[in-house]
PDB file of C-alpha atoms in Angstrom:
ATOM      1  CA  UNK A   1       0.030   0.193   0.068  1.00  0.00           C
ATOM      2  CA  UNK A   2       2.896   2.243   0.786  1.00  0.00           C
ATOM      3  CA  UNK A   3       4.359   1.918  -2.798  1.00  0.00           C
ATOM      4  CA  UNK A   4       0.994   2.535  -4.460  1.00  0.00           C
ATOM      5  CA  UNK A   5       0.713   5.662  -2.498  1.00  0.00           C
ATOM      6  CA  UNK A   6       4.167   6.765  -3.113  1.00  0.00           C
ATOM      7  CA  UNK A   7       3.827   6.100  -6.879  1.00  0.00           C
ATOM      8  CA  UNK A   8       0.770   8.091  -6.617  1.00  0.00           C
ATOM      9  CA  UNK A   9       2.666  11.003  -5.074  1.00  0.00           C
ATOM     10  CA  UNK A  10       5.378  10.812  -7.397  1.00  0.00           C
ATOM     11  CA  UNK A  11       2.903  10.828 -10.605  1.00  0.00           C
ATOM     12  CA  UNK A  12       0.883  13.764  -9.141  1.00  0.00           C
ATOM     13  CA  UNK A  13       4.229  15.602  -8.785  1.00  0.00           C
ATOM     14  CA  UNK A  14       5.120  15.206 -12.434  1.00  0.00           C
ATOM     15  CA  UNK A  15       1.376  16.331 -13.286  1.00  0.00           C
ATOM     16  CA  UNK A  16       1.537  19.212 -11.143  1.00  0.00           C
ATOM     17  CA  UNK A  17       5.032  20.442 -12.400  1.00  0.00           C
ATOM     18  CA  UNK A  18       3.775  20.185 -16.378  1.00  0.00           C
ATOM     19  CA  UNK A  19       0.887  22.427 -15.000  1.00  0.00           C
ATOM     20  CA  UNK A  20       3.432  25.013 -13.688  1.00  0.00           C
ATOM     21  CA  UNK A  21       5.298  24.904 -16.685  1.00  0.00           C
ATOM     22  CA  UNK A  22       1.964  25.269 -18.826  1.00  0.00           C
ATOM     23  CA  UNK A  23       0.330  27.933 -16.444  1.00  0.00           C
ATOM     24  CA  UNK A  24      -0.082  31.371 -18.295  1.00  0.00           C
ATOM     25  CA  UNK A  25      -1.940  32.921 -15.263  1.00  0.00           C
ATOM     26  CA  UNK A  26       0.949  33.528 -12.673  1.00  0.00           C
ATOM     27  CA  UNK A  27      -1.387  33.200  -9.633  1.00  0.00           C
ATOM     28  CA  UNK A  28      -2.244  29.773 -10.812  1.00  0.00           C
ATOM     29  CA  UNK A  29       1.314  28.808 -11.191  1.00  0.00           C
ATOM     30  CA  UNK A  30       2.294  30.200  -7.525  1.00  0.00           C
ATOM     31  CA  UNK A  31      -0.699  27.869  -6.156  1.00  0.00           C
ATOM     32  CA  UNK A  32       0.369  25.270  -8.194  1.00  0.00           C
ATOM     33  CA  UNK A  33       4.081  25.505  -6.836  1.00  0.00           C
ATOM     34  CA  UNK A  34       2.462  25.345  -3.384  1.00  0.00           C
ATOM     35  CA  UNK A  35       0.806  21.886  -4.085  1.00  0.00           C
ATOM     36  CA  UNK A  36       4.081  20.738  -5.456  1.00  0.00           C
ATOM     37  CA  UNK A  37       5.641  21.378  -2.253  1.00  0.00           C
ATOM     38  CA  UNK A  38       2.865  19.674  -0.289  1.00  0.00           C
ATOM     39  CA  UNK A  39       3.141  16.585  -2.496  1.00  0.00           C
ATOM     40  CA  UNK A  40       6.998  16.779  -1.888  1.00  0.00           C
ATOM     41  CA  UNK A  41       6.264  17.173   1.725  1.00  0.00           C
ATOM     42  CA  UNK A  42       4.057  13.829   2.095  1.00  0.00           C
ATOM     43  CA  UNK A  43       6.678  12.086   0.212  1.00  0.00           C
ATOM     44  CA  UNK A  44       9.126  12.971   2.931  1.00  0.00           C
ATOM     45  CA  UNK A  45       6.456  11.735   5.382  1.00  0.00           C
ATOM     46  CA  UNK A  46       6.414   8.321   3.816  1.00  0.00           C
ATOM     47  CA  UNK A  47       9.850   8.222   4.071  1.00  0.00           C
ATOM     48  CA  UNK A  48       9.869   8.440   7.711  1.00  0.00           C
ATOM     49  CA  UNK A  49      11.563  12.156   7.397  1.00  0.00           C
ATOM     50  CA  UNK A  50       9.394  14.208   9.579  1.00  0.00           C
ATOM     51  CA  UNK A  51      11.425  17.118   9.984  1.00  0.00           C
ATOM     52  CA  UNK A  52      12.538  17.501   6.547  1.00  0.00           C
ATOM     53  CA  UNK A  53       8.596  17.112   5.504  1.00  0.00           C
ATOM     54  CA  UNK A  54       7.874  20.129   8.223  1.00  0.00           C
ATOM     55  CA  UNK A  55      10.615  22.394   6.657  1.00  0.00           C
ATOM     56  CA  UNK A  56       9.532  21.664   3.077  1.00  0.00           C
ATOM     57  CA  UNK A  57       5.861  22.483   3.860  1.00  0.00           C
ATOM     58  CA  UNK A  58       7.209  25.500   5.694  1.00  0.00           C
ATOM     59  CA  UNK A  59       9.734  26.804   3.415  1.00  0.00           C
ATOM     60  CA  UNK A  60       8.349  25.687  -0.073  1.00  0.00           C
ATOM     61  CA  UNK A  61       4.464  26.068   0.214  1.00  0.00           C
ATOM     62  CA  UNK A  62       4.732  28.623   2.897  1.00  0.00           C
ATOM     63  CA  UNK A  63       7.301  31.371   2.790  1.00  0.00           C
ATOM     64  CA  UNK A  64       8.119  30.647  -1.097  1.00  0.00           C
ATOM     65  CA  UNK A  65       4.518  30.758  -2.211  1.00  0.00           C
ATOM     66  CA  UNK A  66       3.998  34.228   0.046  1.00  0.00           C
ATOM     67  CA  UNK A  67       7.065  35.661  -1.978  1.00  0.00           C
ATOM     68  CA  UNK A  68       5.332  34.618  -5.277  1.00  0.00           C
ATOM     69  CA  UNK A  69       2.272  36.112  -4.143  1.00  0.00           C
ATOM     70  CA  UNK A  70       4.255  39.584  -3.354  1.00  0.00           C
ATOM     71  CA  UNK A  71       5.989  39.453  -6.837  1.00  0.00           C
ATOM     72  CA  UNK A  72       2.655  39.208  -8.458  1.00  0.00           C
ATOM     73  CA  UNK A  73       0.994  42.001  -6.362  1.00  0.00           C
ATOM     74  CA  UNK A  74       4.086  44.112  -7.832  1.00  0.00           C
ATOM     75  CA  UNK A  75       3.584  43.226 -11.482  1.00  0.00           C
ATOM     76  CA  UNK A  76       0.842  41.279 -13.541  1.00  0.00           C
ATOM     77  CA  UNK A  77      -0.810  38.136 -13.063  1.00  0.00           C
ATOM     78  CA  UNK A  78      -0.680  37.151 -16.590  1.00  0.00           C
ATOM     79  CA  UNK A  79       2.562  36.112 -18.400  1.00  0.00           C
ATOM     80  CA  UNK A  80       3.659  38.549 -21.163  1.00  0.00           C
ATOM     81  CA  UNK A  81       4.063  36.561 -24.256  1.00  0.00           C
ATOM     82  CA  UNK A  82       7.491  36.058 -25.868  1.00  0.00           C
ATOM     83  CA  UNK A  83       9.329  34.244 -28.650  1.00  0.00           C
ATOM     84  CA  UNK A  84      10.252  30.669 -27.378  1.00  0.00           C
ATOM     85  CA  UNK A  85      13.237  28.763 -28.260  1.00  0.00           C
ATOM     86  CA  UNK A  86      13.245  25.172 -26.905  1.00  0.00           C
ATOM     87  CA  UNK A  87      16.237  23.885 -28.444  1.00  0.00           C
ATOM     88  CA  UNK A  88      18.772  25.150 -26.098  1.00  0.00           C
ATOM     89  CA  UNK A  89      16.707  24.725 -22.968  1.00  0.00           C
ATOM     90  CA  UNK A  90      15.811  21.018 -23.903  1.00  0.00           C
ATOM     91  CA  UNK A  91      19.515  20.245 -24.196  1.00  0.00           C
ATOM     92  CA  UNK A  92      20.298  21.700 -20.904  1.00  0.00           C
ATOM     93  CA  UNK A  93      17.139  19.744 -19.366  1.00  0.00           C
ATOM     94  CA  UNK A  94      18.037  16.438 -21.012  1.00  0.00           C
ATOM     95  CA  UNK A  95      21.758  16.720 -20.087  1.00  0.00           C
ATOM     96  CA  UNK A  96      20.979  17.559 -16.202  1.00  0.00           C
ATOM     97  CA  UNK A  97      18.593  14.756 -16.252  1.00  0.00           C
ATOM     98  CA  UNK A  98      21.188  12.150 -17.623  1.00  0.00           C
ATOM     99  CA  UNK A  99      23.491  13.292 -14.870  1.00  0.00           C
ATOM    100  CA  UNK A 100      21.082  13.083 -12.142  1.00  0.00           C
ATOM    101  CA  UNK A 101      20.159   9.538 -13.292  1.00  0.00           C
ATOM    102  CA  UNK A 102      23.734   8.431 -13.262  1.00  0.00           C
ATOM    103  CA  UNK A 103      24.244   9.982 -10.020  1.00  0.00           C
ATOM    104  CA  UNK A 104      21.144   8.204  -8.438  1.00  0.00           C
ATOM    105  CA  UNK A 105      22.241   4.656 -10.053  1.00  0.00           C
ATOM    106  CA  UNK A 106      25.166   4.996  -7.296  1.00  0.00           C
ATOM    107  CA  UNK A 107      22.648   5.398  -4.369  1.00  0.00           C
ATOM    108  CA  UNK A 108      22.184   2.362  -2.061  1.00  0.00           C
ATOM    109  CA  UNK A 109      18.889   0.414  -1.966  1.00  0.00           C
ATOM    110  CA  UNK A 110      16.071   2.512  -0.104  1.00  0.00           C
ATOM    111  CA  UNK A 111      16.267   0.860   3.296  1.00  0.00           C
ATOM    112  CA  UNK A 112      19.460  -0.761   3.148  1.00  0.00           C
ATOM    113  CA  UNK A 113      20.974  -1.328   6.653  1.00  0.00           C
ATOM    114  CA  UNK A 114      24.262  -1.313   5.716  1.00  0.00           C
ATOM    115  CA  UNK A 115      24.299   2.125   3.713  1.00  0.00           C
ATOM    116  CA  UNK A 116      27.389   4.398   4.721  1.00  0.00           C
ATOM    117  CA  UNK A 117      24.635   6.949   6.300  1.00  0.00           C
ATOM    118  CA  UNK A 118      23.825   4.237   8.786  1.00  0.00           C
ATOM    119  CA  UNK A 119      27.536   3.186   9.567  1.00  0.00           C
ATOM    120  CA  UNK A 120      28.743   6.770  10.647  1.00  0.00           C
ATOM    121  CA  UNK A 121      27.620   8.350  13.895  1.00  0.00           C
ATOM    122  CA  UNK A 122      23.816   8.091  13.223  1.00  0.00           C
ATOM    123  CA  UNK A 123      23.404   4.786  15.453  1.00  0.00           C
ATOM    124  CA  UNK A 124      25.234   6.424  18.334  1.00  0.00           C
ATOM    125  CA  UNK A 125      22.825   9.488  18.094  1.00  0.00           C
ATOM    126  CA  UNK A 126      19.930   6.916  18.403  1.00  0.00           C
ATOM    127  CA  UNK A 127      21.193   5.195  21.176  1.00  0.00           C
ATOM    128  CA  UNK A 128      22.729   7.987  23.201  1.00  0.00           C
ATOM    129  CA  UNK A 129      19.830  10.845  22.927  1.00  0.00           C
ATOM    130  CA  UNK A 130      17.594   9.391  25.318  1.00  0.00           C
ATOM    131  CA  UNK A 131      20.398   8.960  27.874  1.00  0.00           C
ATOM    132  CA  UNK A 132      22.264  12.252  27.433  1.00  0.00           C
ATOM    133  CA  UNK A 133      19.691  14.713  26.106  1.00  0.00           C
ATOM    134  CA  UNK A 134      16.380  13.363  27.721  1.00  0.00           C
ATOM    135  CA  UNK A 135      14.521  14.558  24.939  1.00  0.00           C
ATOM    136  CA  UNK A 136      12.234  12.269  22.323  1.00  0.00           C
ATOM    137  CA  UNK A 137      13.172  13.751  19.052  1.00  0.00           C
ATOM    138  CA  UNK A 138      16.630  12.907  18.185  1.00  0.00           C
ATOM    139  CA  UNK A 139      16.869  15.287  15.112  1.00  0.00           C
ATOM    140  CA  UNK A 140      16.450  18.365  17.934  1.00  0.00           C
ATOM    141  CA  UNK A 141      19.133  16.652  20.080  1.00  0.00           C
ATOM    142  CA  UNK A 142      21.690  16.498  17.190  1.00  0.00           C
ATOM    143  CA  UNK A 143      20.997  20.310  15.961  1.00  0.00           C
ATOM    144  CA  UNK A 144      20.958  21.686  19.350  1.00  0.00           C
ATOM    145  CA  UNK A 145      23.903  19.935  21.013  1.00  0.00           C
ATOM    146  CA  UNK A 146      25.717  17.190  19.186  1.00  0.00           C
ATOM    147  CA  UNK A 147      25.882  19.773  15.857  1.00  0.00           C
ATOM    148  CA  UNK A 148      25.850  22.747  18.108  1.00  0.00           C
ATOM    149  CA  UNK A 149      28.380  24.461  16.577  1.00  0.00           C
ATOM    150  CA  UNK A 150      27.110  24.148  13.005  1.00  0.00           C
ATOM    151  CA  UNK A 151      23.719  25.337  14.033  1.00  0.00           C
ATOM    152  CA  UNK A 152      25.298  28.315  15.696  1.00  0.00           C
ATOM    153  CA  UNK A 153      27.179  29.083  12.234  1.00  0.00           C
ATOM    154  CA  UNK A 154      24.027  28.526  10.373  1.00  0.00           C
ATOM    155  CA  UNK A 155      22.001  30.834  12.644  1.00  0.00           C
ATOM    156  CA  UNK A 156      24.800  33.819  12.046  1.00  0.00           C
ATOM    157  CA  UNK A 157      24.932  33.296   8.356  1.00  0.00           C
ATOM    158  CA  UNK A 158      21.180  33.700   8.080  1.00  0.00           C
ATOM    159  CA  UNK A 159      21.879  36.866  10.094  1.00  0.00           C
ATOM    160  CA  UNK A 160      24.612  38.069   7.644  1.00  0.00           C
ATOM    161  CA  UNK A 161      22.195  37.091   4.613  1.00  0.00           C
ATOM    162  CA  UNK A 162      19.543  39.220   6.229  1.00  0.00           C
ATOM    163  CA  UNK A 163      21.836  41.797   6.752  1.00  0.00           C
ATOM    164  CA  UNK A 164      23.006  42.004   3.264  1.00  0.00           C
ATOM    165  CA  UNK A 165      19.170  42.064   1.921  1.00  0.00           C
ATOM    166  CA  UNK A 166      18.074  44.856   3.830  1.00  0.00           C
ATOM    167  CA  UNK A 167      21.427  46.805   3.032  1.00  0.00           C
ATOM    168  CA  UNK A 168      20.268  46.532  -0.797  1.00  0.00           C
ATOM    169  CA  UNK A 169      16.949  47.338   0.029  1.00  0.00           C
ATOM    170  CA  UNK A 170      17.178  50.251   2.576  1.00  0.00           C
ATOM    171  CA  UNK A 171      14.666  51.310   5.140  1.00  0.00           C
ATOM    172  CA  UNK A 172      11.760  53.268   3.624  1.00  0.00           C
ATOM    173  CA  UNK A 173      11.666  57.287   4.306  1.00  0.00           C
ATOM    174  CA  UNK A 174       9.195  59.940   4.485  1.00  0.00           C
ATOM    175  CA  UNK A 175       6.267  60.071   2.215  1.00  0.00           C
ATOM    176  CA  UNK A 176       7.681  59.915  -0.923  1.00  0.00           C
ATOM    177  CA  UNK A 177       5.694  58.508  -4.073  1.00  0.00           C
ATOM    178  CA  UNK A 178       7.627  55.307  -3.697  1.00  0.00           C
ATOM    179  CA  UNK A 179       6.172  54.914  -0.562  1.00  0.00           C
ATOM    180  CA  UNK A 180       2.549  55.578  -1.451  1.00  0.00           C
ATOM    181  CA  UNK A 181      -0.042  53.775  -0.134  1.00  0.00           C
ATOM    182  CA  UNK A 182      -1.116  50.621  -1.596  1.00  0.00           C
ATOM    183  CA  UNK A 183      -3.850  48.035  -1.559  1.00  0.00           C
ATOM    184  CA  UNK A 184      -1.724  44.904  -1.651  1.00  0.00           C
ATOM    185  CA  UNK A 185      -3.758  41.798  -2.679  1.00  0.00           C
ATOM    186  CA  UNK A 186      -7.122  43.396  -1.234  1.00  0.00           C
ATOM    187  CA  UNK A 187      -8.549  43.331  -4.838  1.00  0.00           C
ATOM    188  CA  UNK A 188      -8.522  39.424  -4.334  1.00  0.00           C
ATOM    189  CA  UNK A 189     -11.636  39.300  -2.372  1.00  0.00           C
ATOM    190  CA  UNK A 190     -11.553  35.494  -1.789  1.00  0.00           C
ATOM    191  CA  UNK A 191      -7.562  35.556  -0.940  1.00  0.00           C
ATOM    192  CA  UNK A 192      -7.879  38.583   1.129  1.00  0.00           C
ATOM    193  CA  UNK A 193     -10.803  37.377   3.103  1.00  0.00           C
ATOM    194  CA  UNK A 194      -9.349  33.347   3.685  1.00  0.00           C
ATOM    195  CA  UNK A 195      -5.766  34.994   4.247  1.00  0.00           C
ATOM    196  CA  UNK A 196      -7.065  37.183   7.134  1.00  0.00           C
ATOM    197  CA  UNK A 197      -8.894  34.225   8.623  1.00  0.00           C
ATOM    198  CA  UNK A 198      -5.686  31.986   8.622  1.00  0.00           C
ATOM    199  CA  UNK A 199      -3.164  34.321   9.919  1.00  0.00           C
ATOM    200  CA  UNK A 200      -3.953  33.662  13.597  1.00  0.00           C
ATOM    201  CA  UNK A 201      -4.086  30.098  13.138  1.00  0.00           C
ATOM    202  CA  UNK A 202      -0.625  30.132  11.422  1.00  0.00           C
ATOM    203  CA  UNK A 203       1.039  31.853  14.033  1.00  0.00           C
ATOM    204  CA  UNK A 204      -0.597  29.774  16.795  1.00  0.00           C
ATOM    205  CA  UNK A 205       0.713  26.677  14.717  1.00  0.00           C
ATOM    206  CA  UNK A 206       4.081  28.322  14.560  1.00  0.00           C
ATOM    207  CA  UNK A 207       4.408  28.633  18.319  1.00  0.00           C
ATOM    208  CA  UNK A 208       3.105  24.853  18.709  1.00  0.00           C
ATOM    209  CA  UNK A 209       5.881  23.885  16.182  1.00  0.00           C
ATOM    210  CA  UNK A 210       8.520  26.201  18.484  1.00  0.00           C
ATOM    211  CA  UNK A 211       7.454  24.517  21.679  1.00  0.00           C
ATOM    212  CA  UNK A 212       7.035  21.137  20.715  1.00  0.00           C
ATOM    213  CA  UNK A 213      10.059  20.577  18.786  1.00  0.00           C
ATOM    214  CA  UNK A 214      11.712  18.534  21.670  1.00  0.00           C
ATOM    215  CA  UNK A 215       8.842  16.259  21.344  1.00  0.00           C
ATOM    216  CA  UNK A 216       7.690  15.948  17.671  1.00  0.00           C
ATOM    217  CA  UNK A 217       8.476  17.380  14.461  1.00  0.00           C
ATOM    218  CA  UNK A 218      10.093  20.882  13.975  1.00  0.00           C
ATOM    219  CA  UNK A 219      11.687  23.225  15.967  1.00  0.00           C
ATOM    220  CA  UNK A 220      12.953  26.752  15.927  1.00  0.00           C
ATOM    221  CA  UNK A 221      13.455  27.106  12.228  1.00  0.00           C
ATOM    222  CA  UNK A 222      10.502  25.715  10.934  1.00  0.00           C
ATOM    223  CA  UNK A 223       8.464  27.869  13.559  1.00  0.00           C
ATOM    224  CA  UNK A 224       9.990  30.776  12.637  1.00  0.00           C
ATOM    225  CA  UNK A 225       9.760  30.368   8.996  1.00  0.00           C
ATOM    226  CA  UNK A 226       5.966  29.629   9.507  1.00  0.00           C
ATOM    227  CA  UNK A 227       5.536  32.894  11.746  1.00  0.00           C
ATOM    228  CA  UNK A 228       7.461  34.962   8.952  1.00  0.00           C
ATOM    229  CA  UNK A 229       5.212  33.515   6.393  1.00  0.00           C
ATOM    230  CA  UNK A 230       2.198  34.613   8.504  1.00  0.00           C
ATOM    231  CA  UNK A 231       3.667  38.117   8.844  1.00  0.00           C
ATOM    232  CA  UNK A 232       4.444  38.574   4.917  1.00  0.00           C
ATOM    233  CA  UNK A 233       1.094  37.352   4.137  1.00  0.00           C
ATOM    234  CA  UNK A 234      -0.291  40.010   6.486  1.00  0.00           C
ATOM    235  CA  UNK A 235       1.702  42.795   4.667  1.00  0.00           C
ATOM    236  CA  UNK A 236       0.451  41.665   1.146  1.00  0.00           C
ATOM    237  CA  UNK A 237      -3.086  41.442   2.129  1.00  0.00           C
ATOM    238  CA  UNK A 238      -3.161  44.795   4.004  1.00  0.00           C
ATOM    239  CA  UNK A 239      -0.911  46.852   2.075  1.00  0.00           C
ATOM    240  CA  UNK A 240       2.719  47.900   2.399  1.00  0.00           C
ATOM    241  CA  UNK A 241       1.999  51.202   4.061  1.00  0.00           C
ATOM    242  CA  UNK A 242      -0.239  49.698   6.729  1.00  0.00           C
ATOM    243  CA  UNK A 243       1.973  46.896   7.491  1.00  0.00           C
ATOM    244  CA  UNK A 244       5.084  49.267   7.873  1.00  0.00           C
ATOM    245  CA  UNK A 245       2.794  51.107  10.498  1.00  0.00           C
ATOM    246  CA  UNK A 246       1.998  48.081  12.402  1.00  0.00           C
ATOM    247  CA  UNK A 247       5.365  46.331  11.997  1.00  0.00           C
ATOM    248  CA  UNK A 248       8.043  49.172  11.502  1.00  0.00           C
ATOM    249  CA  UNK A 249      11.213  47.666   9.610  1.00  0.00           C
ATOM    250  CA  UNK A 250      13.234  48.880  12.345  1.00  0.00           C
ATOM    251  CA  UNK A 251      11.552  46.963  14.965  1.00  0.00           C
ATOM    252  CA  UNK A 252      11.751  43.706  12.767  1.00  0.00           C
ATOM    253  CA  UNK A 253      15.314  44.088  12.341  1.00  0.00           C
ATOM    254  CA  UNK A 254      16.002  44.651  16.057  1.00  0.00           C
ATOM    255  CA  UNK A 255      13.824  41.422  16.955  1.00  0.00           C
ATOM    256  CA  UNK A 256      15.979  39.507  14.356  1.00  0.00           C
ATOM    257  CA  UNK A 257      19.538  40.828  15.669  1.00  0.00           C
ATOM    258  CA  UNK A 258      18.067  40.082  19.316  1.00  0.00           C
ATOM    259  CA  UNK A 259      16.695  36.234  18.225  1.00  0.00           C
ATOM    260  CA  UNK A 260      20.215  35.675  16.729  1.00  0.00           C
ATOM    261  CA  UNK A 261      22.080  36.729  19.875  1.00  0.00           C
ATOM    262  CA  UNK A 262      19.741  34.729  22.185  1.00  0.00           C
ATOM    263  CA  UNK A 263      21.319  31.486  20.862  1.00  0.00           C
ATOM    264  CA  UNK A 264      25.085  32.238  22.161  1.00  0.00           C
ATOM    265  CA  UNK A 265      23.203  33.536  25.339  1.00  0.00           C
ATOM    266  CA  UNK A 266      21.557  30.257  25.641  1.00  0.00           C
ATOM    267  CA  UNK A 267      24.531  28.058  24.885  1.00  0.00           C
ATOM    268  CA  UNK A 268      26.676  29.920  27.418  1.00  0.00           C
ATOM    269  CA  UNK A 269      24.385  28.775  30.256  1.00  0.00           C
ATOM    270  CA  UNK A 270      26.188  25.370  30.501  1.00  0.00           C
ATOM    271  CA  UNK A 271      29.502  27.359  31.308  1.00  0.00           C
ATOM    272  CA  UNK A 272      27.394  28.864  34.492  1.00  0.00           C
ATOM    273  CA  UNK A 273      27.097  24.868  35.657  1.00  0.00           C
ATOM    274  CA  UNK A 274      30.510  23.782  35.078  1.00  0.00           C
ATOM    275  CA  UNK A 275      29.737  22.300  31.886  1.00  0.00           C
ATOM    276  CA  UNK A 276      31.042  23.115  28.319  1.00  0.00           C
ATOM    277  CA  UNK A 277      29.950  26.055  26.101  1.00  0.00           C
ATOM    278  CA  UNK A 278      26.924  24.558  24.072  1.00  0.00           C
ATOM    279  CA  UNK A 279      27.006  21.254  25.513  1.00  0.00           C
ATOM    280  CA  UNK A 280      23.732  21.040  27.903  1.00  0.00           C
ATOM    281  CA  UNK A 281      24.670  19.882  31.504  1.00  0.00           C
ATOM    282  CA  UNK A 282      23.448  16.273  30.716  1.00  0.00           C
ATOM    283  CA  UNK A 283      26.580  16.045  28.152  1.00  0.00           C
ATOM    284  CA  UNK A 284      29.150  17.322  30.475  1.00  0.00           C
ATOM    285  CA  UNK A 285      30.982  14.087  30.249  1.00  0.00           C
ATOM    286  CA  UNK A 286      31.352  13.953  26.252  1.00  0.00           C
ATOM    287  CA  UNK A 287      34.613  15.693  25.312  1.00  0.00           C
ATOM    288  CA  UNK A 288      34.451  19.216  23.706  1.00  0.00           C
ATOM    289  CA  UNK A 289      36.464  17.896  20.862  1.00  0.00           C
ATOM    290  CA  UNK A 290      34.383  15.121  20.275  1.00  0.00           C
ATOM    291  CA  UNK A 291      31.480  17.648  19.990  1.00  0.00           C
ATOM    292  CA  UNK A 292      33.213  19.839  17.498  1.00  0.00           C
ATOM    293  CA  UNK A 293      33.945  16.667  15.343  1.00  0.00           C
ATOM    294  CA  UNK A 294      30.320  15.625  15.522  1.00  0.00           C
ATOM    295  CA  UNK A 295      29.742  19.367  14.387  1.00  0.00           C
ATOM    296  CA  UNK A 296      31.849  19.105  11.141  1.00  0.00           C
TER     297      UNK A 296
END
């Protein structure tokens, strides 16, 4: 039954991908990309990768779709007709497909217990997480403790990228014509009504993912992505001017910086308990060098 469902998901993904290519209405294409991400997330769930599935749903079907809607709000809903030359594109796609197929032929068989991924540190993580970390979710334990240095670096990489984007976009000033009031997607009556109703539930679900990440799939990354999607959706539905009044850009930037700085402060707490930086007290017996190697 699982094989049949997996084949159904893969078939639907191909159908939706073709529909995205053939769609001339950009709003419909954006919705189809969200459907594709949900199908991909369902496929990850079938493969017992719940955390990856939730990340795909939050990023692919959540934030990415909202970004597409934002681009549509600043442009047109219909694709401009242009001359199409398929020769070079077909050659590039065919070459990429051949390389991918050749690469997948070298993969280990699905479910093979002797695959290299199962012979590294994964068995040790599965065995020692209940004893050392005391949380059921092994993925959370790996990201927050065993690979804590890796996660800390990723947090500051995201902050650096955000600073770079904001330096290019800048903060709006005054009441210039560029900052004129816009209605966002308010002309989309159904989208406006349904979106406003869904925003509180999206934020509530993001909080659930955040505070339940040690027991179930998800965590801070997925929760932050979900809540950010809700805020961006509110800005799209209400218009840029009203959204800036409710959520000033400088306030959001300050919240982002304080959120990134909270992780080093949290990581330093074990030092007050005679433990190691970024290693929780349960893991004080793990050498620092072993933790650094595990994060590489």
